[in-house]
Structure formats: structure tokens, C-alpha cells
Amino acid sequence: GRRAPLSAYEAAVRKLYQVNMWNPVKLGLENVERLCGLSPRPLSVPIVHIAGTNGKGSVAWKISHGMRAAGYKTGLFVSPHVSSFRERMQVDGQLISESSVETLLPKLFALCEEHGVPATFFELTTVLAFWHFAEQRADVVVLECGLGGRLDATNVVTPSLSVITSIGLEHTRILGDTIEAIALEKAGIMKAGVPVLVGPNVPHDVLRAHAERIG
């Protein structure tokens, strides 16, 4: 039989999945910074920003549950998803609705086209999450890094707390081929004056030296 036509949600997400066919993936903050600057929905709430080779997803979940238990309306951004794209962004455990994706994602595509921003899948997903959290009036947001830290799309934020869970050899072609080089990429989420929580399996001397450099 004939295949049923795509719903508006399915069409929007399919277009998002195809973006990287046209826009080459390169690490950097320029696209997300431009989109945030053009955004009608700036995200201005306390943020916990989490990087690490292992454990960042579970730490993000635990912190978000702790925030919710304390009575805060909590946004959570994680990747990758398991069964539904909507898992990547949720507020108090509620996944973003299909109708919200249908409404927000075409506006984001239009903004990119209007201003010539060649944003990638992950960059668009990150900004979509920011818009969703702002629209839902989250009190606090827990943000999991995608890849690395320094040049990850999520690193446009200035958080209230940075967390580096662990450092291991991963994505060495992109992040570097030593623990120290990868540690510096993860340390890129540190911001001047923002406290940093680090796990036991990290080169503390490398992270401490970087923290002293940025103040």
C-alpha cells in the first residue's frame, strides 16, 4: 500500500537529520553564538554544564533529579537519544512535545536561512533545547556536552557550575591523542569565576593549571 504522509513533526525532524548532508560538521561556537544572538528566546537561568568521557549522562540525570526534588522546574539536555529525538530535551521529566518541535524547529530553520547560518544537526538541536527551556520557563538547566567541551555547541553558556566527570582516550582524531590533550578540551568548559566539580579519574594537575590560567 501507499506510505502514509509524514506528519509535521516527522517532516521537521527528518529535515533536521538531513542537515549534515549539506552543512559540514566542524567544531566551533560561531554558529550557535550567532543563533543565540538572533534568538527571540534568550536562555537566562542558572545552568549546570557537564563534560566528561564517561558518566556525564548519569551525572546529568542525577543532578536534574536533585534539582526537581528541591522544587526547581528543571530543563535537561542530553545526547544521544535512544528511541525518540524528543528525549534530548525535557523539563521535569516531560519530553519536548511533538507540537513544540513542529512549532519551534521550522522557525529555527527559517532563522538560519534568513541569516545564512550553516548550523549542523547538533547545533540546531542545542538551540532548539535553549528555546524550549526558555519557553517552558525552566528555573534551572542541566546541560550535557556533546563532544569534548571547548568547541562543543553547548559551550556558548556561562554556567553557575561546571562538572568534568572523567577523562579517557576518546575521539582522538578530533580531541587529541593523549589524556592531557583531551583533558584540556574538556577543561574548555571552565569559565572565570565559575566553580568546577571534577571526578577522581581526571588529570587534576592539568585541570588545576588551566583553572589558574583563566581565573
Short mmCIF file of C-alpha atoms in Angstrom, two decimals:
data_model
loop_
_atom_site.label_atom_id
_atom_site.label_comp_id
_atom_site.label_asym_id
_atom_site.label_seq_id
_atom_site.Cartn_x
_atom_site.Cartn_y
_atom_site.Cartn_z
CA GLY A 1 0.00 0.00 0.00
CA ARG A 2 0.93 3.66 -0.18
CA ARG A 3 3.06 5.02 2.62
CA ALA A 4 1.19 7.41 4.90
CA PRO A 5 2.28 11.05 4.51
CA LEU A 6 4.72 12.38 7.10
CA SER A 7 3.28 14.33 10.00
CA ALA A 8 4.54 17.90 10.50
CA TYR A 9 6.69 16.61 13.39
CA GLU A 10 8.19 13.79 11.32
CA ALA A 11 8.89 16.13 8.41
CA ALA A 12 10.66 18.67 10.66
CA VAL A 13 12.82 16.02 12.37
CA ARG A 14 13.65 14.36 9.03
CA LYS A 15 14.83 17.73 7.69
CA LEU A 16 16.96 18.14 10.83
CA TYR A 17 18.56 14.71 10.33
CA GLN A 18 19.48 15.63 6.75
CA VAL A 19 21.13 18.95 7.63
CA ASN A 20 24.63 17.47 7.96
CA MET A 21 24.48 16.31 4.33
CA TRP A 22 24.67 19.99 3.31
CA ASN A 23 26.43 21.68 6.23
CA PRO A 24 29.82 20.12 7.05
CA VAL A 25 30.35 19.36 10.72
CA LYS A 26 33.15 21.41 12.20
CA LEU A 27 33.61 22.04 15.88
CA GLY A 28 33.27 25.68 16.88
CA LEU A 29 30.94 28.11 18.60
CA GLU A 30 30.30 30.65 15.83
CA ASN A 31 27.01 29.22 14.52
CA VAL A 32 25.45 28.76 17.95
CA GLU A 33 26.66 32.17 19.13
CA ARG A 34 25.04 33.78 16.08
CA LEU A 35 21.77 31.91 16.58
CA CYS A 36 21.69 32.77 20.28
CA GLY A 37 22.31 36.42 19.39
CA LEU A 38 19.39 36.33 16.94
CA SER A 39 17.18 34.35 19.29
CA PRO A 40 13.75 35.64 20.27
CA ARG A 41 14.00 33.37 23.33
CA PRO A 42 17.25 34.04 25.23
CA LEU A 43 18.01 31.47 27.92
CA SER A 44 18.91 33.32 31.12
CA VAL A 45 18.71 30.87 34.01
CA PRO A 46 21.31 29.10 36.19
CA ILE A 47 22.97 26.28 34.22
CA VAL A 48 24.96 23.21 35.28
CA HIS A 49 27.30 22.29 32.39
CA ILE A 50 28.67 18.74 32.33
CA ALA A 51 31.54 17.28 30.28
CA GLY A 52 33.48 14.03 30.56
CA THR A 53 34.44 10.85 28.77
CA ASN A 54 32.23 8.61 30.88
CA GLY A 55 29.48 9.30 33.39
CA LYS A 56 28.30 12.67 32.12
CA GLY A 57 24.86 11.37 31.17
CA SER A 58 24.21 9.70 34.52
CA VAL A 59 25.56 12.72 36.41
CA ALA A 60 23.24 14.98 34.37
CA TRP A 61 20.26 12.77 35.26
CA LYS A 62 21.16 12.69 38.98
CA ILE A 63 21.68 16.46 39.22
CA SER A 64 18.43 17.13 37.37
CA HIS A 65 16.53 14.78 39.70
CA GLY A 66 18.10 16.52 42.71
CA MET A 67 17.03 19.92 41.37
CA ARG A 68 13.50 18.68 40.77
CA ALA A 69 13.34 17.21 44.28
CA ALA A 70 14.37 20.62 45.62
CA GLY A 71 11.37 22.17 43.87
CA TYR A 72 13.04 23.71 40.82
CA LYS A 73 11.49 23.43 37.36
CA THR A 74 14.43 21.73 35.66
CA GLY A 75 15.41 21.52 32.00
CA LEU A 76 17.63 18.61 30.95
CA PHE A 77 19.59 18.36 27.70
CA VAL A 78 21.24 15.01 26.92
CA SER A 79 22.56 13.11 23.91
CA PRO A 80 22.31 10.85 22.09
CA HIS A 81 18.71 9.71 22.28
CA VAL A 82 17.70 6.04 22.44
CA SER A 83 14.29 5.74 20.82
CA SER A 84 12.95 9.27 20.25
CA PHE A 85 14.57 12.55 19.28
CA ARG A 86 12.38 14.20 21.92
CA GLU A 87 14.39 12.53 24.73
CA ARG A 88 17.20 15.02 24.15
CA MET A 89 15.34 17.91 25.80
CA GLN A 90 12.91 17.63 28.67
CA VAL A 91 11.50 19.69 31.51
CA ASP A 92 10.76 17.96 34.83
CA GLY A 93 10.94 14.60 33.08
CA GLN A 94 8.48 15.57 30.34
CA LEU A 95 9.96 15.19 26.86
CA ILE A 96 9.51 18.11 24.49
CA SER A 97 6.14 17.60 22.76
CA GLU A 98 5.80 16.85 19.07
CA SER A 99 3.75 20.04 18.72
CA SER A 100 6.54 22.14 20.26
CA VAL A 101 9.05 20.64 17.82
CA GLU A 102 6.61 21.33 14.95
CA THR A 103 6.34 24.96 16.04
CA LEU A 104 9.92 25.80 17.01
CA LEU A 105 12.06 23.87 14.54
CA PRO A 106 10.72 25.50 11.33
CA LYS A 107 11.31 28.91 12.96
CA LEU A 108 14.89 27.88 13.65
CA PHE A 109 15.38 26.67 10.06
CA ALA A 110 13.96 29.99 8.81
CA LEU A 111 16.34 31.97 11.03
CA CYS A 112 19.31 30.01 9.62
CA GLU A 113 18.19 30.57 6.05
CA GLU A 114 17.46 34.26 6.57
CA HIS A 115 20.85 34.97 8.13
CA GLY A 116 22.96 32.40 6.28
CA VAL A 117 23.92 30.35 9.33
CA PRO A 118 25.13 26.86 8.22
CA ALA A 119 24.21 25.21 11.53
CA THR A 120 24.70 21.45 11.96
CA PHE A 121 22.35 18.86 13.44
CA PHE A 122 23.80 19.17 16.95
CA GLU A 123 23.98 22.97 16.83
CA LEU A 124 20.33 23.20 15.80
CA THR A 125 19.34 20.67 18.44
CA THR A 126 21.19 22.65 21.12
CA VAL A 127 19.48 25.94 20.19
CA LEU A 128 16.10 24.18 19.95
CA ALA A 129 16.61 22.98 23.53
CA PHE A 130 17.50 26.52 24.68
CA TRP A 131 14.32 27.87 23.08
CA HIS A 132 12.23 25.11 24.64
CA PHE A 133 13.64 25.69 28.13
CA ALA A 134 13.06 29.45 27.82
CA GLU A 135 9.51 28.94 26.56
CA GLN A 136 8.76 26.50 29.40
CA ARG A 137 10.23 28.99 31.90
CA ALA A 138 12.62 26.48 33.47
CA ASP A 139 14.20 27.64 36.74
CA VAL A 140 17.48 25.82 36.08
CA VAL A 141 19.01 23.84 33.20
CA VAL A 142 21.32 20.82 33.27
CA LEU A 143 23.33 20.72 30.04
CA GLU A 144 25.33 17.72 28.87
CA CYS A 145 28.19 18.39 26.43
CA GLY A 146 28.04 16.59 23.12
CA LEU A 147 31.70 16.08 22.17
CA GLY A 148 34.73 17.39 24.03
CA GLY A 149 34.00 20.71 25.68
CA ARG A 150 35.96 23.72 24.46
CA LEU A 151 34.40 23.81 20.97
CA ASP A 152 31.17 21.94 21.74
CA ALA A 153 27.95 23.72 20.72
CA THR A 154 26.77 23.77 24.35
CA ASN A 155 29.82 25.82 25.40
CA VAL A 156 28.21 29.15 24.49
CA VAL A 157 26.77 29.31 28.03
CA THR A 158 28.26 30.76 31.19
CA PRO A 159 27.07 28.27 33.80
CA SER A 160 26.68 28.52 37.55
CA LEU A 161 28.59 25.23 37.92
CA SER A 162 30.83 23.24 35.57
CA VAL A 163 31.33 19.49 36.05
CA ILE A 164 34.03 17.28 34.49
CA THR A 165 33.24 13.66 35.32
CA SER A 166 36.18 11.68 33.90
CA ILE A 167 38.82 11.81 31.17
CA GLY A 168 39.70 8.91 28.86
CA LEU A 169 41.00 8.37 25.34
CA GLU A 170 38.06 9.05 23.01
CA HIS A 171 37.52 10.71 19.64
CA THR A 172 41.31 11.05 19.47
CA ARG A 173 41.25 12.25 15.84
CA ILE A 174 39.26 15.30 16.96
CA LEU A 175 40.21 15.88 20.60
CA GLY A 176 43.87 14.78 20.71
CA ASP A 177 45.70 11.52 21.30
CA THR A 178 46.78 11.93 24.92
CA ILE A 179 44.84 12.12 28.18
CA GLU A 180 46.37 15.58 28.76
CA ALA A 181 45.24 16.92 25.37
CA ILE A 182 41.72 15.59 25.87
CA ALA A 183 41.67 16.99 29.41
CA LEU A 184 42.38 20.47 28.02
CA GLU A 185 39.48 20.12 25.55
CA LYS A 186 37.14 19.15 28.41
CA ALA A 187 38.60 21.94 30.57
CA GLY A 188 37.40 24.35 27.90
CA ILE A 189 34.00 24.41 29.65
CA MET A 190 35.61 26.14 32.65
CA LYS A 191 34.75 29.83 32.93
CA ALA A 192 36.39 32.54 35.02
CA GLY A 193 34.79 32.77 38.46
CA VAL A 194 32.61 29.66 37.98
CA PRO A 195 33.16 26.73 40.37
CA VAL A 196 34.18 23.39 38.84
CA LEU A 197 33.43 19.95 40.21
CA VAL A 198 35.76 17.18 38.95
CA GLY A 199 35.67 13.41 39.27
CA PRO A 200 38.50 11.18 40.50
CA ASN A 201 39.61 9.87 37.08
CA VAL A 202 40.98 13.10 35.66
CA PRO A 203 44.50 14.60 35.49
CA HIS A 204 43.93 17.09 38.30
CA ASP A 205 47.25 18.88 37.70
CA VAL A 206 46.28 19.69 34.09
CA LEU A 207 42.82 20.92 35.10
CA ARG A 208 44.15 22.93 38.06
CA ALA A 209 46.75 24.66 35.88
CA HIS A 210 44.06 25.56 33.33
CA ALA A 211 41.76 26.84 36.07
CA GLU A 212 44.54 29.08 37.40
CA ARG A 213 45.19 30.44 33.89
CA ILE A 214 41.56 31.51 33.37
CA GLY A 215 40.95 32.70 36.93
#
